[in-house]
Each structure stands twice: as structure tokens, then as C-alpha cells.
CSV table of C-alpha atoms in Angstrom, one decimal:
chain,number,residue,atom,x,y,z
A,1,MET,CA,3.0,-14.8,-20.8
A,2,LEU,CA,2.8,-12.3,-17.9
A,3,LYS,CA,6.0,-11.4,-16.1
A,4,PRO,CA,6.9,-9.3,-13.1
A,5,ILE,CA,6.9,-5.6,-13.9
A,6,ILE,CA,10.3,-3.8,-14.0
A,7,ASP,CA,10.4,0.1,-13.7
A,8,TYR,CA,13.6,0.8,-15.4
A,9,SER,CA,13.4,4.4,-14.2
A,10,LYS,CA,13.7,3.2,-10.7
A,11,CYS,CA,16.2,0.1,-11.5
A,12,ILE,CA,19.7,0.7,-10.2
A,13,THR,CA,21.0,-2.8,-11.6
A,14,CYS,CA,22.2,-3.7,-8.1
A,15,GLY,CA,21.5,-7.2,-8.7
A,16,ALA,CA,19.6,-8.1,-5.3
A,17,CYS,CA,16.9,-9.7,-7.3
A,18,LEU,CA,19.1,-11.9,-9.3
A,19,ASN,CA,20.5,-13.5,-6.1
A,20,ALA,CA,17.2,-13.8,-4.5
A,21,CYS,CA,15.2,-15.2,-7.6
A,22,LEU,CA,14.6,-19.0,-6.8
A,23,ARG,CA,14.6,-19.8,-10.3
A,24,GLY,CA,17.6,-17.8,-11.6
A,25,GLY,CA,15.3,-16.2,-13.8
A,26,LEU,CA,16.8,-12.8,-13.8
A,27,GLU,CA,20.0,-11.6,-15.4
A,28,ILE,CA,21.7,-8.0,-15.9
A,29,ILE,CA,22.3,-8.0,-20.0
A,30,ASP,CA,23.9,-4.8,-21.2
A,31,ASN,CA,23.3,-3.2,-18.2
A,32,LYS,CA,19.6,-3.8,-18.2
A,33,LEU,CA,17.6,-6.0,-15.7
A,34,THR,CA,16.1,-8.7,-18.0
A,35,PHE,CA,14.0,-11.8,-17.4
A,36,VAL,CA,15.7,-14.7,-19.1
A,37,SER,CA,13.3,-17.4,-18.1
A,38,GLU,CA,10.0,-15.7,-17.5
A,39,ASP,CA,7.9,-19.2,-18.0
A,40,ASP,CA,9.6,-20.6,-15.0
A,41,CYS,CA,8.7,-17.6,-12.8
A,42,THR,CA,6.4,-18.9,-9.8
A,43,TRP,CA,5.4,-15.0,-9.1
A,44,CYS,CA,6.7,-15.7,-5.6
A,45,GLY,CA,7.2,-12.2,-5.1
A,46,VAL,CA,10.7,-12.4,-3.6
A,47,CYS,CA,12.4,-10.2,-6.3
A,48,GLU,CA,9.8,-7.5,-5.2
A,49,ASP,CA,10.7,-7.8,-1.5
A,50,VAL,CA,14.3,-7.7,-1.9
A,51,CYS,CA,14.4,-4.6,-4.4
A,52,PRO,CA,16.0,-1.7,-2.7
A,53,THR,CA,14.1,0.9,-5.0
A,54,GLY,CA,10.8,-0.7,-5.5
A,55,ALA,CA,11.7,-1.2,-9.1
A,56,ILE,CA,10.0,-4.7,-9.4
A,57,THR,CA,6.4,-5.5,-8.9
A,58,CYS,CA,4.5,-8.9,-9.3
A,59,PRO,CA,0.9,-7.7,-9.4
A,60,TYR,CA,-2.0,-10.1,-9.8
A,61,THR,CA,-5.3,-9.4,-11.6
A,62,ILE,CA,-8.1,-11.2,-9.8
A,63,VAL,CA,-11.2,-12.4,-12.0
A,64,ALA,CA,-14.0,-14.7,-11.6
A,65,ALA,CA,-13.6,-18.0,-13.3
A,66,ASP,CA,-16.2,-17.3,-15.9
A,67,ILE,CA,-15.1,-13.9,-16.6
A,68,ALA,CA,-11.4,-15.1,-16.9
A,69,ASP,CA,-12.5,-17.9,-19.4
A,70,GLU,CA,-14.0,-15.5,-21.7
A,71,SER,CA,-11.1,-13.1,-21.9
B,1,MET,CA,10.8,25.8,-0.7
B,2,ALA,CA,8.5,25.2,-3.6
B,3,LEU,CA,7.1,21.6,-4.3
B,4,SER,CA,8.2,19.6,-7.1
B,5,ASP,CA,5.9,19.6,-10.3
B,6,HIS,CA,5.6,15.8,-9.3
B,7,SER,CA,4.7,16.3,-5.6
B,8,ARG,CA,2.3,19.4,-6.5
B,9,LYS,CA,0.5,16.9,-9.2
B,10,VAL,CA,0.2,14.2,-6.8
B,11,MET,CA,-1.2,16.4,-3.9
B,12,LEU,CA,-3.7,17.9,-6.1
B,13,GLU,CA,-5.1,14.4,-6.9
B,14,THR,CA,-5.5,13.5,-3.2
B,15,GLN,CA,-9.1,13.1,-1.8
B,16,PHE,CA,-8.0,15.9,0.5
B,17,CYS,CA,-7.4,18.5,-2.1
B,18,ARG,CA,-10.1,17.2,-4.3
B,19,GLU,CA,-12.7,18.3,-1.9
B,20,LEU,CA,-11.5,21.9,-1.6
B,21,ASP,CA,-12.2,24.8,-3.8
B,22,ASP,CA,-9.5,26.4,-5.6
B,23,HIS,CA,-8.9,29.1,-3.1
B,24,SER,CA,-8.8,26.6,-0.3
B,25,VAL,CA,-6.3,24.3,-2.3
B,26,SER,CA,-3.9,27.3,-2.7
B,27,LEU,CA,-3.8,28.2,1.0
B,28,PHE,CA,-3.3,24.4,1.8
B,29,MET,CA,-0.6,24.1,-0.9
B,30,GLU,CA,1.3,27.3,0.3
B,31,GLU,CA,1.9,25.6,3.7
B,32,LEU,CA,3.4,22.2,2.4
B,33,GLN,CA,6.7,21.4,2.5
B,34,GLU,CA,8.7,18.5,1.0
B,35,THR,CA,11.6,16.2,1.6
B,36,SER,CA,12.5,12.7,1.1
B,37,TYR,CA,13.7,9.6,3.0
B,38,SER,CA,16.0,6.5,1.6
B,39,ARG,CA,14.9,3.0,1.7
B,40,GLN,CA,14.4,1.3,5.1
B,41,THR,CA,14.8,4.8,7.1
B,42,MET,CA,12.5,5.2,10.0
B,43,ILE,CA,10.3,8.2,8.9
B,44,ILE,CA,8.7,8.3,12.6
B,45,SER,CA,9.3,5.8,15.5
B,46,GLU,CA,6.8,5.0,18.0
B,47,GLY,CA,6.9,7.4,21.1
B,48,GLU,CA,8.5,10.2,18.8
B,49,THR,CA,6.6,13.3,18.9
B,50,ILE,CA,6.5,15.0,15.3
B,51,GLN,CA,4.0,17.6,14.7
B,52,LYS,CA,3.3,17.1,11.3
B,53,LEU,CA,0.9,15.7,8.9
B,54,PHE,CA,2.5,13.8,5.9
B,55,PHE,CA,1.4,12.8,2.7
B,56,VAL,CA,3.5,10.5,0.5
B,57,THR,CA,3.9,11.6,-3.1
B,58,ASP,CA,6.5,8.9,-4.3
B,59,GLY,CA,7.5,5.4,-2.9
B,60,ILE,CA,6.1,3.2,-0.3
B,61,ALA,CA,6.1,3.3,3.4
B,62,LYS,CA,4.6,1.2,6.0
B,63,ILE,CA,2.7,1.8,9.2
B,64,ASN,CA,3.6,-0.8,11.7
B,65,LYS,CA,4.1,-1.7,15.6
B,66,ILE,CA,6.6,-3.9,17.1
B,67,SER,CA,5.7,-6.2,19.9
B,68,PRO,CA,8.2,-6.3,23.0
B,69,ASP,CA,9.5,-9.7,21.5
B,70,GLY,CA,10.1,-8.1,18.0
B,71,LYS,CA,7.1,-9.3,16.4
B,72,GLU,CA,5.8,-7.1,13.7
B,73,GLN,CA,2.2,-6.0,12.9
B,74,THR,CA,1.8,-4.1,9.7
B,75,ILE,CA,-1.0,-1.9,9.8
B,76,THR,CA,-1.2,-0.5,6.2
B,77,LEU,CA,1.1,0.4,3.5
B,78,ILE,CA,1.1,4.0,2.5
B,79,ARG,CA,1.6,5.1,-1.2
B,80,ASN,CA,1.0,8.2,-3.5
B,81,GLY,CA,-1.4,10.6,-1.7
B,82,ASP,CA,-1.9,8.4,1.2
B,83,TYR,CA,-1.3,10.3,4.8
B,84,PHE,CA,0.3,9.5,8.1
B,85,ASN,CA,0.8,10.7,11.6
B,86,GLU,CA,-2.8,12.1,11.8
B,87,THR,CA,-3.0,10.7,15.4
B,88,THR,CA,-0.8,13.7,16.6
B,89,LEU,CA,-2.8,16.5,14.8
B,90,VAL,CA,-4.8,17.8,17.8
B,91,ASP,CA,-2.7,16.9,20.6
B,92,SER,CA,1.0,16.6,21.4
B,93,PHE,CA,0.9,13.0,22.2
B,94,PRO,CA,3.8,11.0,20.9
B,95,SER,CA,3.3,8.7,17.7
B,96,ILE,CA,1.6,5.5,18.3
B,97,TYR,CA,3.0,3.6,15.5
B,98,ASN,CA,6.2,3.5,13.3
B,99,VAL,CA,6.6,4.6,9.8
B,100,GLU,CA,9.2,3.1,7.8
B,101,ALA,CA,10.2,3.8,4.2
B,102,ILE,CA,10.1,0.5,2.3
B,103,VAL,CA,11.7,1.9,-0.8
B,104,PRO,CA,12.8,5.6,-1.3
B,105,VAL,CA,9.9,7.7,-0.4
B,106,ARG,CA,9.2,11.3,-1.1
B,107,VAL,CA,6.7,13.2,1.3
B,108,CYS,CA,5.1,16.6,1.5
B,109,TYR,CA,4.1,17.8,5.1
B,110,ILE,CA,2.3,20.4,6.7
B,111,PRO,CA,3.0,21.6,10.4
B,112,ASN,CA,0.2,20.7,12.7
B,113,GLU,CA,-0.1,24.2,13.8
B,114,SER,CA,-0.4,25.6,10.1
B,115,LEU,CA,-3.1,22.9,9.5
B,116,LEU,CA,-5.0,23.8,12.6
B,117,ASN,CA,-4.7,27.5,11.8
B,118,LEU,CA,-6.3,26.9,8.3
B,119,MET,CA,-9.1,24.7,9.9
B,120,LYS,CA,-9.8,27.5,12.2
B,121,MET,CA,-10.1,29.9,9.1
B,122,ASN,CA,-11.6,27.8,6.7
B,123,SER,CA,-14.6,25.2,6.9
B,124,SER,CA,-13.7,23.4,4.0
B,125,ILE,CA,-10.3,22.5,5.1
B,126,MET,CA,-11.7,21.6,8.5
B,127,LYS,CA,-14.2,19.3,6.6
B,128,ALA,CA,-11.6,17.7,4.4
B,129,THR,CA,-9.2,16.9,7.5
B,130,LEU,CA,-12.1,15.5,9.6
B,131,ARG,CA,-12.9,13.1,6.7
B,132,LEU,CA,-9.3,12.1,6.5
B,133,LEU,CA,-9.4,11.4,10.1
B,134,SER,CA,-12.8,9.4,9.8
B,135,ASN,CA,-11.4,7.2,7.0
B,136,ARG,CA,-8.5,6.1,9.0
B,137,ILE,CA,-10.7,5.2,11.9
B,138,ARG,CA,-13.1,3.3,9.5
B,139,TYR,CA,-10.1,1.3,8.0
B,140,LEU,CA,-8.6,0.6,11.5
B,141,ILE,CA,-12.2,-0.6,12.8
B,142,SER,CA,-12.2,-2.8,9.7
B,143,LEU,CA,-8.7,-4.3,10.6
B,144,VAL,CA,-9.4,-5.0,14.1
B,145,GLU,CA,-12.6,-7.0,13.1
B,146,ASP,CA,-10.4,-9.0,10.4
B,147,LEU,CA,-7.7,-9.8,13.0
B,148,SER,CA,-10.0,-10.6,15.9
B,149,PHE,CA,-12.5,-12.6,14.0
B,150,ARG,CA,-10.9,-13.9,10.7
B,151,SER,CA,-8.1,-16.3,10.0
B,152,VAL,CA,-5.3,-15.3,7.7
B,153,THR,CA,-7.0,-17.4,4.8
B,154,GLY,CA,-10.2,-16.0,5.5
B,155,ARG,CA,-8.7,-12.3,5.2
B,156,VAL,CA,-7.0,-13.4,2.1
B,157,ALA,CA,-10.4,-14.6,0.7
B,158,LYS,CA,-11.9,-11.4,1.8
B,159,ILE,CA,-9.3,-9.3,-0.2
B,160,LEU,CA,-9.7,-11.6,-3.3
B,161,LEU,CA,-13.3,-11.0,-3.1
B,162,ALA,CA,-13.1,-7.2,-2.7
B,163,TYR,CA,-10.8,-7.1,-5.8
B,164,ILE,CA,-12.7,-9.0,-7.9
B,165,ASN,CA,-13.5,-7.4,-11.0
B,166,THR,CA,-16.3,-8.1,-13.5
B,167,ASP,CA,-14.4,-6.9,-16.3
B,168,ALA,CA,-11.2,-8.7,-16.8
B,169,LEU,CA,-9.6,-6.0,-19.0
B,170,HIS,CA,-9.9,-3.5,-16.4
B,171,ALA,CA,-9.1,-5.6,-13.3
B,172,LYS,CA,-7.1,-4.0,-10.7
B,173,ASN,CA,-3.5,-5.0,-9.8
B,174,ILE,CA,-2.7,-6.0,-6.4
B,175,THR,CA,0.6,-7.4,-5.0
B,176,GLN,CA,1.3,-10.1,-2.1
B,177,ARG,CA,2.8,-7.3,-0.3
B,178,ASP,CA,-0.4,-5.2,-0.6
B,179,MET,CA,-2.4,-8.2,0.5
B,180,ALA,CA,-0.2,-8.7,3.3
B,181,ALA,CA,-0.7,-5.2,4.7
B,182,MET,CA,-4.3,-5.5,4.2
B,183,ALA,CA,-4.4,-8.7,6.1
B,184,GLY,CA,-2.0,-7.4,8.8
B,185,THR,CA,0.4,-10.2,8.2
B,186,ALA,CA,3.8,-11.0,6.5
B,187,ARG,CA,4.0,-11.4,2.6
B,188,GLU,CA,5.2,-14.9,3.1
B,189,VAL,CA,2.0,-15.8,5.1
B,190,VAL,CA,-0.1,-14.4,2.2
B,191,SER,CA,2.0,-16.6,-0.2
B,192,ARG,CA,1.0,-19.7,1.8
B,193,ALA,CA,-2.5,-18.7,2.2
B,194,LEU,CA,-2.9,-18.4,-1.5
B,195,LYS,CA,-1.3,-21.8,-2.2
B,196,SER,CA,-3.5,-23.4,0.4
B,197,LEU,CA,-6.8,-21.7,-1.2
B,198,GLU,CA,-5.4,-23.2,-4.6
B,199,ASP,CA,-4.5,-26.6,-3.2
B,200,GLU,CA,-8.3,-26.6,-1.6
B,201,GLY,CA,-9.7,-25.7,-5.2
B,202,TYR,CA,-10.9,-22.3,-4.3
B,203,ILE,CA,-8.7,-20.6,-6.7
B,204,GLU,CA,-6.1,-20.9,-9.6
B,205,ILE,CA,-2.9,-19.2,-9.8
B,206,ASN,CA,-1.0,-18.7,-13.0
B,207,HIS,CA,1.5,-15.9,-13.8
B,208,GLY,CA,-0.1,-13.0,-12.2
B,209,LYS,CA,-3.6,-14.0,-12.6
B,210,ILE,CA,-5.7,-15.4,-9.7
B,211,LYS,CA,-8.9,-17.1,-11.1
B,212,LEU,CA,-11.5,-17.3,-8.4
B,213,ILE,CA,-13.1,-20.8,-9.1
B,214,ASP,CA,-15.3,-21.2,-6.0
B,215,ILE,CA,-16.6,-17.8,-5.1
B,216,LYS,CA,-19.4,-19.1,-2.9
B,217,GLY,CA,-16.8,-21.3,-0.9
B,218,LEU,CA,-14.4,-18.2,-0.7
B,219,GLN,CA,-17.5,-16.3,0.9
B,220,GLU,CA,-18.1,-19.1,3.4
B,221,LEU,CA,-14.5,-18.8,4.6
B,222,VAL,CA,-14.9,-14.8,4.9
B,223,ASP,CA,-18.0,-15.6,7.0
B,224,LEU,CA,-16.4,-18.1,9.2
B,225,VAL,CA,-15.7,-16.8,12.5
B,226,GLU,CA,-12.9,-18.2,14.7
């Protein structure tokens, strides 16, 4: 399952994304930002929006249906 | 002050430097200086006169305009290797847009006077600079067309079709924030447009993958003039 991308070199574990995530899908475990319920992630992009250092991105790949079904 | 290795590397990969021969690149790079801005800092405010051409070497900045009643219109996002404040290059007019650091941003900049001197001496640098200006004009005309003639949903459909990849393994990544900047709207509006396209059966969205189900229908949305 894909999940939003965290750039740990930029993450300052400020917790802004924890409070913003509508599904409570993020936690800081052992001082490291971790997705704990990635299956529930709706890819809403709010964590990306609130991240003060640009450490989280929710990128999409865009593919045609027939190509996507083959891959 | 010498440029950091990171900024030097990013600058050498810009279209601007790739067009130049080694000697011209050296001349240009010698004039560059580097600085950084923290998140949500206004790098340039509309009306301000800053006589420098900037290149982002790390982070993301946005170019925007704010209406008198406070409504924001994003013009574009600026990332590694992108440039801004080109409008002041040949005259001393104040900036016509704001540039804000969305996240911490590092930039290289060249004073206008230095670049104009290089342009006088070196035709390659002149040509590369003109190309940079024409690229921005081309982008702005395209944005005007989109904002004038297409609904937000039509603009998002256009972006989806532009980013479609025939090779799923090498599909490019794009975020809602990117789409919002390209569509000249807010991220939340893009989110709603994607949901609407999904509800109407044009696309399927699943964990970071947007599958285009009805390409013909999407193209019809793009062609639909308001």
C-alpha cells in the first residue's frame, strides 16, 4: 500500500501533521514520524499542507486505466 | 561568498546553465550569491523594488497575487532550479507579484546590473536570459487561457491529461499542491474537483494513484469553454 512520503532529513517531529490528520494516522514513535494506519489514509494532503518544513508529500501517479490494470 | 555544493549542483542543472558553454557558466556562476529564507517569509512583496534575479536551489516558494479583499491567486510554485523576479530585470519597476517561502527556501541570486553586464558581453548569456523570459511569458499566457476559458474541473482535467504516462512504472508524481498552483486555485478546490471527477466516473483515485477511466470524457471537459 502506498503511503505519503516522509523526508526524514527535513522532518523536525513538530507534530503538526499528527494534529491535522483527519484519520489519526500518524504518530511519533521513538522520535520518528510514523504512519500507523496507512490503510485509512485518504490522501487528502492535509499533512503535506501543514508540514512546516516540506517533509511530507502526497504525490499521485497518473495513469490510463488500461496501463494501470496491466501494471 | 562561495556557493554551497548543493546550490552549485542545482544551478548547473538549470536549463539556463545547460544552454551555456563552460566559460559562460563560469562567468555567470562567479556573480551568484546565496541566501535562505525561513518558512512563510515574504521573499518579495508586491510593490517592492528588488534588483536581483533569483533561482531556488532548495525548498518551495509560491508566486501569488492578493486581491484588495484578501483573495489569493497562486500564479505558480517555484522549486529547485526555477527562477523569479524576472520582471524587474530590464527596468527598475517594482515587483508585480509576491513571492513567499512555503517551506524553508534556499536561493541563489544575481544582481540585475551584473546580469545585464554579462548579457552585453556574452551572447550565450543574453540568449539564455531571453529564453528564460519567454518561458515565463508562455506559461502566463497559458494560465490566462485556463483561468478565462475553463472551469476548475476543466483545468484539473487538463493537468491530469498532461501528466498521463504511457509507462506506469515511470509515471511522474504530482501533488494536489502542484495541481492547485497549475490550475491557479487552492489545494482544497483541487481536492473537491478530483472528488467530483471520481464521482462522475472520469477517474478512480486510490492511495496515490489516479487512474484515468474516461480519457475522451476528460478531453471533452478540457475543450468545454465556459
